[in-house]
Structure formats: structure tokens, C-alpha cells
mmCIF file of C-alpha atoms in Angstrom:
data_model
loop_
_atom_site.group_PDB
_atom_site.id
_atom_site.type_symbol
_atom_site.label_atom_id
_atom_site.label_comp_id
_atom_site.label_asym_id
_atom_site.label_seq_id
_atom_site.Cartn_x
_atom_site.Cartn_y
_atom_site.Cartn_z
ATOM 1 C CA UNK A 1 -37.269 18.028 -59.017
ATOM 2 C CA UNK A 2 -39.475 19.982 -56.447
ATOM 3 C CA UNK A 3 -37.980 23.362 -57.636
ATOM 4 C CA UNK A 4 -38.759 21.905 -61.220
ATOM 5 C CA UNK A 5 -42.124 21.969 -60.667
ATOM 6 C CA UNK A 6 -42.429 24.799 -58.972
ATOM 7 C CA UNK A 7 -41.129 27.070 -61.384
ATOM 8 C CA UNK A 8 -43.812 25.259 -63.381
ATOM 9 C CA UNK A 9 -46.643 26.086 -61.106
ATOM 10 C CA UNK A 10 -45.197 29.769 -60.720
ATOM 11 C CA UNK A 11 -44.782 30.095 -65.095
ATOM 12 C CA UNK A 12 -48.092 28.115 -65.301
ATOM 13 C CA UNK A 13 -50.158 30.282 -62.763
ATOM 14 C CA UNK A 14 -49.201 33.351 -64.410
ATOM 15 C CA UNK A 15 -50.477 32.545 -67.662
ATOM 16 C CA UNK A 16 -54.071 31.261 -66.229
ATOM 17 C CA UNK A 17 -54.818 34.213 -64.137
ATOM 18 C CA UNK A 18 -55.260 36.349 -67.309
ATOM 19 C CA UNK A 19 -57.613 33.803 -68.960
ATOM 20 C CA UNK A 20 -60.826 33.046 -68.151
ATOM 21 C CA UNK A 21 -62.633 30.918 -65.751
ATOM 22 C CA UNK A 22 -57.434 63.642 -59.410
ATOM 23 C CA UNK A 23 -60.897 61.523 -60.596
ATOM 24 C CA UNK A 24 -63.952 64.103 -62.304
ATOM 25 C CA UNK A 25 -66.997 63.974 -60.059
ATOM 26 C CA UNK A 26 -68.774 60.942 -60.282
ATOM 27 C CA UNK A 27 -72.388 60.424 -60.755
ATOM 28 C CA UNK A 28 -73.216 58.903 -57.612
ATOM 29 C CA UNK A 29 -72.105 62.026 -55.891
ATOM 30 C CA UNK A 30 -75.394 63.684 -56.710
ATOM 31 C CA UNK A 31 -77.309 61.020 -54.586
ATOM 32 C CA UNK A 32 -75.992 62.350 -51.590
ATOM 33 C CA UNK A 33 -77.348 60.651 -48.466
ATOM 34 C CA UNK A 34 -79.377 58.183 -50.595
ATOM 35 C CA UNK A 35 -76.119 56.187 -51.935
ATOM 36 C CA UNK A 36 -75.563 55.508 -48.081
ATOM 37 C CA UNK A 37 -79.097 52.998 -48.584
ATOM 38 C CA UNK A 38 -77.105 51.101 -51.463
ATOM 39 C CA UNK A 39 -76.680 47.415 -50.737
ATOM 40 C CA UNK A 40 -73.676 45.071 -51.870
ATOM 41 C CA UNK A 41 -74.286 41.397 -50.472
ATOM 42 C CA UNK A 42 -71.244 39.563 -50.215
ATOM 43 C CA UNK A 43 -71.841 36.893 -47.570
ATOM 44 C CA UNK A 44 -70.142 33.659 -47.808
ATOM 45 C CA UNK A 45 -68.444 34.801 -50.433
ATOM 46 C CA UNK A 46 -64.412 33.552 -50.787
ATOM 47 C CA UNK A 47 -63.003 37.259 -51.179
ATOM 48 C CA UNK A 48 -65.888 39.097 -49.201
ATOM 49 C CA UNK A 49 -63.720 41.312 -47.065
ATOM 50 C CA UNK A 50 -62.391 42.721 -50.115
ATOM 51 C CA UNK A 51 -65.035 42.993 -52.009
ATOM 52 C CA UNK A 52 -67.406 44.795 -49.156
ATOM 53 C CA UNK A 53 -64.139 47.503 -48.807
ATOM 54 C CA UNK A 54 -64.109 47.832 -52.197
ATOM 55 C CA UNK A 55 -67.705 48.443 -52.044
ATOM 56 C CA UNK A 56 -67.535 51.311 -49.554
ATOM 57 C CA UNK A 57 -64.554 52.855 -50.524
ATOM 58 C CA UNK A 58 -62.380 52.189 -47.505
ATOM 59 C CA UNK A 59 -59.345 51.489 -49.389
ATOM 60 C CA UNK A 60 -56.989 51.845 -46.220
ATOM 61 C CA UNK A 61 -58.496 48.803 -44.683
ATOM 62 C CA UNK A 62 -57.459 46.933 -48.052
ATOM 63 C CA UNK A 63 -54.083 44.745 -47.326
ATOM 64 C CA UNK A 64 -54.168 43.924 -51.297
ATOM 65 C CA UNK A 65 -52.245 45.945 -53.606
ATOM 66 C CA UNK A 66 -52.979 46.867 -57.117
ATOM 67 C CA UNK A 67 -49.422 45.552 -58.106
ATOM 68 C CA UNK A 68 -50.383 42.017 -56.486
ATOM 69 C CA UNK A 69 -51.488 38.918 -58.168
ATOM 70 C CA UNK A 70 -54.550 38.026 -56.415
ATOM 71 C CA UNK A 71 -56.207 41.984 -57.942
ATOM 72 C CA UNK A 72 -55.671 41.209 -61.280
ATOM 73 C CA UNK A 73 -57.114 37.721 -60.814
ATOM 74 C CA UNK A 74 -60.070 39.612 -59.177
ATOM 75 C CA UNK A 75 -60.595 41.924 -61.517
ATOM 76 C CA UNK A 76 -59.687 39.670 -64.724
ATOM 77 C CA UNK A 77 -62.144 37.035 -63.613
ATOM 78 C CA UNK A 78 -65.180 39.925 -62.534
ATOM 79 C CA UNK A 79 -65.080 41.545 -66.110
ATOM 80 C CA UNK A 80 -65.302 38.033 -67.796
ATOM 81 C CA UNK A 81 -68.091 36.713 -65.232
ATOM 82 C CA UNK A 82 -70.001 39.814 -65.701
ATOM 83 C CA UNK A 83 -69.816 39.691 -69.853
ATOM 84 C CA UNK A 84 -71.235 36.373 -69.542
ATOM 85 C CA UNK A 85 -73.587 36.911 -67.416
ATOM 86 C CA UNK A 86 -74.859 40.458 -67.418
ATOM 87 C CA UNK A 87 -74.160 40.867 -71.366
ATOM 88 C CA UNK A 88 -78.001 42.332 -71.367
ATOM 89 C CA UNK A 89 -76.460 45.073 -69.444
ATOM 90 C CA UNK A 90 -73.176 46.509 -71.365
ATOM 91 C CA UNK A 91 -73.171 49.911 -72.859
ATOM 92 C CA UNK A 92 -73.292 50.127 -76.646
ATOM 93 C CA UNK A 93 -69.559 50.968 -76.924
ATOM 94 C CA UNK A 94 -68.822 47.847 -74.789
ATOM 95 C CA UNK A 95 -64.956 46.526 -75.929
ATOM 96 C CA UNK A 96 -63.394 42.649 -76.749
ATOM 97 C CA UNK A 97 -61.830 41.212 -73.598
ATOM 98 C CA UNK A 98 -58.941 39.674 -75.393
ATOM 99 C CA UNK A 99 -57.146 36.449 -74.232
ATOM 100 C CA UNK A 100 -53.267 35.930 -75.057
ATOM 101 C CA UNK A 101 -52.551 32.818 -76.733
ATOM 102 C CA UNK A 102 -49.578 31.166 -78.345
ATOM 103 C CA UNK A 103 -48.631 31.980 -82.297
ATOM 104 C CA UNK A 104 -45.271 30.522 -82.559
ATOM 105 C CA UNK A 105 -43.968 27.245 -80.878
ATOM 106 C CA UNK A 106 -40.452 25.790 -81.094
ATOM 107 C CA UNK A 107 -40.183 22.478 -80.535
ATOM 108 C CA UNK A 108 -37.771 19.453 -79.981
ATOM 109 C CA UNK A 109 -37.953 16.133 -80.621
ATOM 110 C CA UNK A 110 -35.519 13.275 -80.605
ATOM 111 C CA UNK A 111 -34.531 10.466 -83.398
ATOM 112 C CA UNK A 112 -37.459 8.340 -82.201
ATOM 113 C CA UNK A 113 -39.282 11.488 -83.648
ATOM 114 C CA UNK A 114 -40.941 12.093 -79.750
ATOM 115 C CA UNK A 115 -41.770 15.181 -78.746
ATOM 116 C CA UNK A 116 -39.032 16.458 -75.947
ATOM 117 C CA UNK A 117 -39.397 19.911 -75.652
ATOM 118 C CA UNK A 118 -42.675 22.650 -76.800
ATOM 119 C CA UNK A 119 -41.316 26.579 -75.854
ATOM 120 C CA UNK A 120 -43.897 29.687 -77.023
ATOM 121 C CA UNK A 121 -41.750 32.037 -78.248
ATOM 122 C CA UNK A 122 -44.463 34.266 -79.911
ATOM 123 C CA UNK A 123 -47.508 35.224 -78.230
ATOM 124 C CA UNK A 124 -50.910 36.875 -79.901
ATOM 125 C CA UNK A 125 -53.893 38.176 -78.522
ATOM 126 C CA UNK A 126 -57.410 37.061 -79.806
ATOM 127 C CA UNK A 127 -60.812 38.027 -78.883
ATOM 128 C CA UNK A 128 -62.528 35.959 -75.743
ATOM 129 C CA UNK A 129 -65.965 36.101 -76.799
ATOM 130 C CA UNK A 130 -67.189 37.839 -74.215
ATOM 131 C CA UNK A 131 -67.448 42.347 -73.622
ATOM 132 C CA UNK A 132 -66.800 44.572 -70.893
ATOM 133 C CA UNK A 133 -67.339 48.469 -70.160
ATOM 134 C CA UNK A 134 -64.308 50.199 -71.891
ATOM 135 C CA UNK A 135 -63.533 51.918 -68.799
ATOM 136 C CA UNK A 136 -63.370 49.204 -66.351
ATOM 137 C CA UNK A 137 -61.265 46.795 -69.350
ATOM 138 C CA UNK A 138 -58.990 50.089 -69.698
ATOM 139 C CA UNK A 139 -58.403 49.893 -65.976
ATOM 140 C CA UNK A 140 -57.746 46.172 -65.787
ATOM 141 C CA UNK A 141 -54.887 46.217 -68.658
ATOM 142 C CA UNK A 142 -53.398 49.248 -67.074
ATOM 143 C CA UNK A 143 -52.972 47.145 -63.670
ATOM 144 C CA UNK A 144 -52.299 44.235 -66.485
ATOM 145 C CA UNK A 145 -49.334 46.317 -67.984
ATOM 146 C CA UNK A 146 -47.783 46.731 -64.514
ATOM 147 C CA UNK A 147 -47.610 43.148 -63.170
ATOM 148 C CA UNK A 148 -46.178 42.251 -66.777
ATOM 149 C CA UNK A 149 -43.355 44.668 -66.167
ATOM 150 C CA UNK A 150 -42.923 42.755 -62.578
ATOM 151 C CA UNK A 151 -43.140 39.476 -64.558
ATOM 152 C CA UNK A 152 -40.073 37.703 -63.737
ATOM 153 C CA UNK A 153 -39.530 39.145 -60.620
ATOM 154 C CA UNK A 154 -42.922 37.669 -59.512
ATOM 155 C CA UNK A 155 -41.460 34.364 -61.048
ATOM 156 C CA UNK A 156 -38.258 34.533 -59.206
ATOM 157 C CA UNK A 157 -39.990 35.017 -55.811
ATOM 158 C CA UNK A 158 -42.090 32.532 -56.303
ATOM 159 C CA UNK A 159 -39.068 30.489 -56.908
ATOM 160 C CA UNK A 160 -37.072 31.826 -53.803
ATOM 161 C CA UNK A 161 -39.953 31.429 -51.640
ATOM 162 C CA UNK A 162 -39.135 28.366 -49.040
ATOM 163 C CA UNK A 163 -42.801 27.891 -48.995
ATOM 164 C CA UNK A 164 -43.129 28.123 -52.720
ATOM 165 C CA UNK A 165 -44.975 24.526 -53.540
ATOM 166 C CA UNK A 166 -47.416 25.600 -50.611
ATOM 167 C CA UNK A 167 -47.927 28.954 -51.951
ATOM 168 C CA UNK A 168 -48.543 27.992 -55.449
ATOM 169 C CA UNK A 169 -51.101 25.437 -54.215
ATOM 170 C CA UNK A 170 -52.666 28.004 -52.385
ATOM 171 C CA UNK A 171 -52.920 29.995 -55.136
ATOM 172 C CA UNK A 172 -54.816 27.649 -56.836
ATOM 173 C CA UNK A 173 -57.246 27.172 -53.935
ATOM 174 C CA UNK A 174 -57.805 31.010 -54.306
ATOM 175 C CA UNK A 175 -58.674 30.832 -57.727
ATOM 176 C CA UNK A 176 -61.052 28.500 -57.327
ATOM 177 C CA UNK A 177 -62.301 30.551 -54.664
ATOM 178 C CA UNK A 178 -62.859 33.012 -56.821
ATOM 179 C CA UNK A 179 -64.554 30.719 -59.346
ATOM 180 C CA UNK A 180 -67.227 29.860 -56.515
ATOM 181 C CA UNK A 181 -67.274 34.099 -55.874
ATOM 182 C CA UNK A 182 -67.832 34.441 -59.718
ATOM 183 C CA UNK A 183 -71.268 31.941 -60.136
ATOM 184 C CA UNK A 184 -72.551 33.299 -56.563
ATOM 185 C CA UNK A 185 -71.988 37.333 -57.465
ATOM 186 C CA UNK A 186 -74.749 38.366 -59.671
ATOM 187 C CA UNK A 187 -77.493 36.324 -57.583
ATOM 188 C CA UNK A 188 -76.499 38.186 -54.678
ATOM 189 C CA UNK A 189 -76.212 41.426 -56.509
ATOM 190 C CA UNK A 190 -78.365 41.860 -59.638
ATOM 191 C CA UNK A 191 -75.794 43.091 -62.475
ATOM 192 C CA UNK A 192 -77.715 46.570 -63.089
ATOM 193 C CA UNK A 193 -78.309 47.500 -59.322
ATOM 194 C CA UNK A 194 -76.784 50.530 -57.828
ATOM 195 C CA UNK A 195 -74.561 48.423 -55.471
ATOM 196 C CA UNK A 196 -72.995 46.606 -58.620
ATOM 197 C CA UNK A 197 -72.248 50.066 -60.172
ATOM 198 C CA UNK A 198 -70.742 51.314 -57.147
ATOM 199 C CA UNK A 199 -68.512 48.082 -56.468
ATOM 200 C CA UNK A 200 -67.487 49.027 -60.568
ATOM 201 C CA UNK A 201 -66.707 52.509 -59.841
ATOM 202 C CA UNK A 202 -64.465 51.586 -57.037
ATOM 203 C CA UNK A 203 -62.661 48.658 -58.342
ATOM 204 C CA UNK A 204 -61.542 51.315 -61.091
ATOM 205 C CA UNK A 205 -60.570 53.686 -59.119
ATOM 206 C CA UNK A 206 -58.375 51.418 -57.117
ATOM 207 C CA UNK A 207 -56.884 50.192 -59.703
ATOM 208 C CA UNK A 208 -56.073 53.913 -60.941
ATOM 209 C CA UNK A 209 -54.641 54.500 -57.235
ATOM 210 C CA UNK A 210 -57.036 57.102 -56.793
ATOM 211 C CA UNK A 211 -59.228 57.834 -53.564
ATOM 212 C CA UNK A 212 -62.557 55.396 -53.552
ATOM 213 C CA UNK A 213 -65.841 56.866 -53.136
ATOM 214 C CA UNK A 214 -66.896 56.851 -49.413
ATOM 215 C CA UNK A 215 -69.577 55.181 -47.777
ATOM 216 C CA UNK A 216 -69.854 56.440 -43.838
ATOM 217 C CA UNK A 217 -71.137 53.270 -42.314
ATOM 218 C CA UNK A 218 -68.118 51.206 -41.318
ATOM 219 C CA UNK A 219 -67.529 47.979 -42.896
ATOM 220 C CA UNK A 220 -68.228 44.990 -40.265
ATOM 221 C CA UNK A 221 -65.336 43.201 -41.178
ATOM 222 C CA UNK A 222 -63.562 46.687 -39.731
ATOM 223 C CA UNK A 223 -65.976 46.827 -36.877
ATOM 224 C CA UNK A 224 -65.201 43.256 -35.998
ATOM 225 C CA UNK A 225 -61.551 43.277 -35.952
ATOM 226 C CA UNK A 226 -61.554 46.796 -34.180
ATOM 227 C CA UNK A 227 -64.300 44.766 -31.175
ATOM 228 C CA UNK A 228 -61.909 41.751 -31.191
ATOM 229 C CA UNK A 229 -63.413 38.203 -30.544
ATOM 230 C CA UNK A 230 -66.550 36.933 -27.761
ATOM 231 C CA UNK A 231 -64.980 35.997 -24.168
ATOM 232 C CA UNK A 232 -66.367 32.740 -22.741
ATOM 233 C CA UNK A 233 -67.025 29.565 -23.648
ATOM 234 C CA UNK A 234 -67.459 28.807 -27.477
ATOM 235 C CA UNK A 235 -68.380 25.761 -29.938
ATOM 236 C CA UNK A 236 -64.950 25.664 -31.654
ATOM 237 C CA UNK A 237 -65.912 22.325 -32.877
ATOM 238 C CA UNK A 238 -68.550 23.784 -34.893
ATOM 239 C CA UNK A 239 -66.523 27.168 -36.022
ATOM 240 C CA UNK A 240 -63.627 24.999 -36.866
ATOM 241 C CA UNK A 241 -66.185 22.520 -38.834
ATOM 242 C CA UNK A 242 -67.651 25.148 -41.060
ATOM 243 C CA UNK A 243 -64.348 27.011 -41.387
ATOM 244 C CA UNK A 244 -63.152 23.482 -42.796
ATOM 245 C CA UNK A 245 -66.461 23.072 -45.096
ATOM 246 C CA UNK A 246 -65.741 26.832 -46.908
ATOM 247 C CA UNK A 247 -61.622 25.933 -47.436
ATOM 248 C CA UNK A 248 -63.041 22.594 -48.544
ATOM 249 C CA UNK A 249 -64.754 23.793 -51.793
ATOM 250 C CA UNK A 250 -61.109 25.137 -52.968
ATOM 251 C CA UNK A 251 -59.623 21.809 -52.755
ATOM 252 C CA UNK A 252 -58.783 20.060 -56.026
ATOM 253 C CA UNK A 253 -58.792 16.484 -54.991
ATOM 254 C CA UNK A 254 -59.660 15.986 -51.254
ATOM 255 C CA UNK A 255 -63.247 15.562 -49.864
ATOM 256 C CA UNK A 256 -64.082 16.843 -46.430
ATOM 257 C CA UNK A 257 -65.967 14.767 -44.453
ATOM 258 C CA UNK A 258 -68.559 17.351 -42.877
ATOM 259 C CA UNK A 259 -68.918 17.146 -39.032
ATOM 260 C CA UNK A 260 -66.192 15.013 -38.527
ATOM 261 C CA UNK A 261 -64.124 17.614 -36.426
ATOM 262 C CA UNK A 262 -62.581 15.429 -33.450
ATOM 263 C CA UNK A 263 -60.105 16.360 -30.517
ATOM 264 C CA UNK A 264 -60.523 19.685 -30.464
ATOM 265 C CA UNK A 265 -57.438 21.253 -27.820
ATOM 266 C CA UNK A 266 -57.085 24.998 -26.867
ATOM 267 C CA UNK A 267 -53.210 25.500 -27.265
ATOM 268 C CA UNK A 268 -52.974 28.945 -26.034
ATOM 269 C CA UNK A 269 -54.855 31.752 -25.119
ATOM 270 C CA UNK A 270 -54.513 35.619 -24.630
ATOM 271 C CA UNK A 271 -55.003 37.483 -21.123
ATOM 272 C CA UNK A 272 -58.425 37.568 -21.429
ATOM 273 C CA UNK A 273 -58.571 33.542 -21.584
ATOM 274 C CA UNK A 274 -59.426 34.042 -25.584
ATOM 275 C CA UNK A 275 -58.093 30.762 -27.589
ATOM 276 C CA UNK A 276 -54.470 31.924 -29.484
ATOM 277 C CA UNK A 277 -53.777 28.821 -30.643
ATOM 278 C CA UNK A 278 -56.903 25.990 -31.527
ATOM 279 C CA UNK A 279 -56.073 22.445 -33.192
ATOM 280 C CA UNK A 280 -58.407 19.626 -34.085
ATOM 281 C CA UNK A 281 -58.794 16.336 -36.288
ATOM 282 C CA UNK A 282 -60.793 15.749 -38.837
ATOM 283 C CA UNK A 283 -61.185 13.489 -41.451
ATOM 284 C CA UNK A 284 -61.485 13.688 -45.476
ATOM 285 C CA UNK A 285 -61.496 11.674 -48.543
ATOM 286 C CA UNK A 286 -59.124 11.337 -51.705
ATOM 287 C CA UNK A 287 -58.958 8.723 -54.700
ATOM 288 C CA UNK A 288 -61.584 6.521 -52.840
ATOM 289 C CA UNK A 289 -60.006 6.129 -49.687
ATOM 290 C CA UNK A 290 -60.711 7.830 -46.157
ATOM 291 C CA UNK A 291 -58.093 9.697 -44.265
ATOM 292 C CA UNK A 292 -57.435 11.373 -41.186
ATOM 293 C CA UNK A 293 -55.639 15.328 -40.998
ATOM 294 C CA UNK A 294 -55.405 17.960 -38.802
ATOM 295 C CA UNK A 295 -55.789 21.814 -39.086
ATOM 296 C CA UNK A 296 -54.008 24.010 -36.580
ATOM 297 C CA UNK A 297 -55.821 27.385 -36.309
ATOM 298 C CA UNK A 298 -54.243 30.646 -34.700
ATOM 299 C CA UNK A 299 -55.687 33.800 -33.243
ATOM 300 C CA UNK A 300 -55.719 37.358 -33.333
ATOM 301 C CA UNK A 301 -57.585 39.735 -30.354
ATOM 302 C CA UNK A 302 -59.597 36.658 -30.007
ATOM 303 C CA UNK A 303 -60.253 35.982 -34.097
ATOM 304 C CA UNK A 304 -59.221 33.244 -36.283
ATOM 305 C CA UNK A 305 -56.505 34.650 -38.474
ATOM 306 C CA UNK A 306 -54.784 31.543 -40.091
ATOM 307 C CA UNK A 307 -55.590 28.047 -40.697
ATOM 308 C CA UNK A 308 -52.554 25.853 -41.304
ATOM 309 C CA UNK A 309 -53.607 22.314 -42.540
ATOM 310 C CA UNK A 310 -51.266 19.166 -42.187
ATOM 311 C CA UNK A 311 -50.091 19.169 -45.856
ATOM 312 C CA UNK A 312 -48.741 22.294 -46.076
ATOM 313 C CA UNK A 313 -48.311 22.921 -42.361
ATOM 314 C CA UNK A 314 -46.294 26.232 -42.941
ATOM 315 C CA UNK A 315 -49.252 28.127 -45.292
ATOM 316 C CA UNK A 316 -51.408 30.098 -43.909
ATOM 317 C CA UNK A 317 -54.949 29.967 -45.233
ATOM 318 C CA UNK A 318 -57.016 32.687 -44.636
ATOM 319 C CA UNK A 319 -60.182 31.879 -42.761
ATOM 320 C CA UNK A 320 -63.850 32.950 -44.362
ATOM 321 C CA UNK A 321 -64.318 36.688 -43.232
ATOM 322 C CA UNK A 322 -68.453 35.923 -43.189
ATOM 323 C CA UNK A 323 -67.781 33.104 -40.894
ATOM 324 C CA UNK A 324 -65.162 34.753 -38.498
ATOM 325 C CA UNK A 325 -67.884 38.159 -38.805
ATOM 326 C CA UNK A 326 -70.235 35.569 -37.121
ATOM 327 C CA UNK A 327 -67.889 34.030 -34.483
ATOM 328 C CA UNK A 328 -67.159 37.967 -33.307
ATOM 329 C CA UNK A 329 -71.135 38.385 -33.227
ATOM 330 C CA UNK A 330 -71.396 35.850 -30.424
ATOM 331 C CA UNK A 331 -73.240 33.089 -33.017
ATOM 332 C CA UNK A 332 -71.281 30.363 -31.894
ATOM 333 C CA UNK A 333 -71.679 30.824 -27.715
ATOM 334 C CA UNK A 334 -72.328 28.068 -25.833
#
């Protein structure tokens, strides 16, 4: 039954992460030192590691491949957020982002005349409602075309995987990640500034597998993991409590209850007495009724680098980059 529904999740998640919730010189070139000056905020956001490399053209700091799920979901989801939110700001030749939806069913049923089977065995696409730049749309189906081609291989991994249930739930915690990303993005970043364009021309060109256009200030999220984390005494309980609040807006059910981060025990720690291995208590709520859990969080040159809660004690969850920027800063010394 378990692998039932997995294969489920794994068919299931395919299908909603393409639905909505040498280059020529490029413009920006011209700017010379000025584009250095161009701002991208991306604090607090769920992907803002990515994003801010994206930004600045470091590609080789990017562990995310084109050919990987979680970039199309990235860019599928910006083009649609942006079309409904910065329409004011598409060129006159914008194009239809398309969805793919079902044509043809075949279907079962049995002498009760109930309904035991519904397959899609011919698929269409129709327009979305909502317009992107034909250059950034022509990127996305081109990395679109590719993870088709990789379509039931991706399937058949996800059902190999031992971890596959956990995986597919975390999967959905990303997308709603990205949901939170979406609604934050063009508050943070007006949808005609320069860093917005810059982010575009990048994300294309990544897509393409061609070389990024450089920024030369380092990205902090490279500076910090490069510094490794503060020495001496830290407030875990408070790192681990907002690292809890961020993964907590991804759940789908559960509530976190905010400050209730108990029993906090240093594990392990590395030869410069840097915590390796950090687990606590805490408590949440689900379907009315209070529980307790625990979240087991492991280091890396003194950072957080996985969260693995008591559900799904064997997925890694990746910890907010903003926060763990902040930990390396010293902001949560004693």
C-alpha cells in the first residue's frame, strides 16, 4: 500500500509542478561598474541561496541542476507569479503560458455502475491566463522538454528511493515554500527594477547552460560557508526556534507552537568545540490536539546543514540560508 501511494505522490507531483500556484552581449554589459550597485533582496525568502547566486551569476556555487525538479518548479512558478503580478510590465510581444490538461479519459466502472478506475490517455495544452517574456517562456519549455524526456526515470527513482514517502512530502513542503517565495518576491524587488531584470537574464541563461553574468562581490551565503560558523557559546534554543518557525510555514497540517523549543542537548561537536550534532523538543498542533516532536539538527564547519524532524527522521530538510547567514554573523551569541 505505501509504495501505492507513493507512486501516486511521485505521478501526482509531476503533473502539479508545471501548473500554477556562446550568449550575444547583453545589455547590462554597457553599465559596467554601475550594475555592481544593483540590488536583489531575497531575505527570508524559502529558496534565497539560489536565488541571490542566480542573481550574481555565480553559477558554480549552484548545487541545483537545470535537469532537476526543484528548477523547473522555480522557474514555472516565477513566470506565472510575475504575469500576475507584474502584467503592467510585459513587453508587447509577451506569449500564453500554457497549462497541460486532460482531453481524453478512459474510465471503468463496475455493474453497480461506480466509478473504479479514471486513466488520461490524451493530454492538451490550453492557455493559463496569464503572459510571460517570450524569451524567458522559451527558456522554461526548453528545460520543460528535457525533464519530460527524463519523465519516467524521475518516476522510477522516486519509486526506488527507500526514503521515497519522505521525499515526496518534502517536496511538497518545497513547493509551498516556493508559494510563500512567490507572494513575498515582487515586494522585495519591484518587477521593473534592474535587480529583477538581472535575476531574468540569469535564470535564462542557466537554463540555456550558458555562463551567468558576473557580479564581483561575493555572495554571503558563499562568504559564510567559506568563514564557517561563530566559536563560543550560542542561543541554540532560539536558532533552533526560528529555524522551526520558517520549516513551519511549509507544513500542510501541523501547527508549530512558537517558543516552545525544550531540552535542547549538544550531541557532538567539531575540534574547535562547534555543535555537530544539536537536538531539542518542541511542541506543535494537528486536528485540534497538542503534541510533542523532536528535530535533530546536524552541522557543517560549525553551520546548520540538515534538520531531520521525528516524522520523517531520515529527510533532510534544508535549514533557511537567511537564518543560518545570521547564526555565522554572530546574531545569536550569548
Amino acid at each position: 500500500m505505501k509504495d501505492y501511494v507513493t507512486s501516486l505522490l511521485g505521478l501526482g507531483l509531476i503533473a502539479f509542478l508545471s501548473t500554477s500556484f556562446s550568449p550575444k552581449k547583453n545589455v547590462f554589459e554597457s553599465y559596467g561598474n554601475l550594475t555592481q550597485n544593483m540590488v536583489f533582496n531575497t531575505d527570508g525568502l524559502y529558496f534565497a541561496e539560489f536565488y541571490d547566486y542566480i542573481f550574481r551569476g555565480h553559477f558554480e556555487n549552484i548545487e541545483m541542476k537545470r535537469e532537476d525538479t526543484d528548477f523547473l518548479m522555480i522557474f514555472e512558478q516565477y513566470l506565472r507569479a510575475y504575469g500576475r503580478q507584474c502584467d503592467d510590465y510585459l513587453p508587447a510581444n509577451k506569449v500564453k503560458i500554457m497549462d497541460e490538461v486532460c482531453a481524453r479519459k478512459e474510465e471503468s466502472f463496475n455493474m453497480y455502475g461506480d466509478l473504479l478506475s479514471s486513466v488520461c490517455v490524451e493530454y492538451t495544452w490550453v492557455p493559463s491566463g496569464l503572459y510571460a517574456k517570450p524569451d524567458l517562456y522559451n527558456a522554461k519549455m526548453e528545460v520543460d522538454r528535457i525533464q519530460r524526456s527524463m519523465g519516467l526515470q524521475t518516476v522510477m527513482s522516486m519509486i526506488m528511493d527507500p526514503n521515497a514517502m519522505g521525499n515526496s512530502v518534502d517536496m511538497i513542503h518545497k513547493a509551498n515554500g516556493l508559494k510563500n517565495d512567490m507572494a513575498r518576491m515582487f515586494t522585495l524587488n519591484p518587477g521593473n527594477s534592474a535587480g529583477i531584470k538581472r535575476f531574468e537574464e540569469n535564470l535564462k541563461l542557466f537554463a540555456l547552460q550558458k555562463p551567468g553574468i558576473r557580479m564581483q562581490e561575493s555572495s554571503k551565503f558563499a562568504v559564510m560557508k567559506k568563514s564557517g560558523g561563530p566559536t563560543g557559546a550560542q542561543n541554540l534554543g532560539a536558532l533552533i526556534n526560528d529555524l522551526i518557525v520558517n520549516q513551519a510555514k511549509t507544513w500542510a497540517f501541523n501547527k508549530y507552537v512558537p517558543s516552545s523549543v525544550s531540552g535542547v542537548r549538544i550531541e557532538s561537536t567539531d575540534n574547535q568545540g562547534r555543535p555537530k550534532s544539536v537536538r531539542a523538543n518542541y511542541s506543535f498542533k494537528g486536528f485540534g490536539n497538542s503534541s510533542n516532536g523532536w528535530v535533530q539538527i546536524t552541522f557543517v564547519d560549525g553551520l546548520p546543514e540538515c534538520m531531520y524532524f521525528f516524522d520523517f527522521p531520515s529527510n533532510c530538510k534544508t535549514p533557511n540560508s537567511s537564518i543560518v547567514a545570521s547564526y555565522a554573523q554572530g546574531d545569536y551569541k550569548k
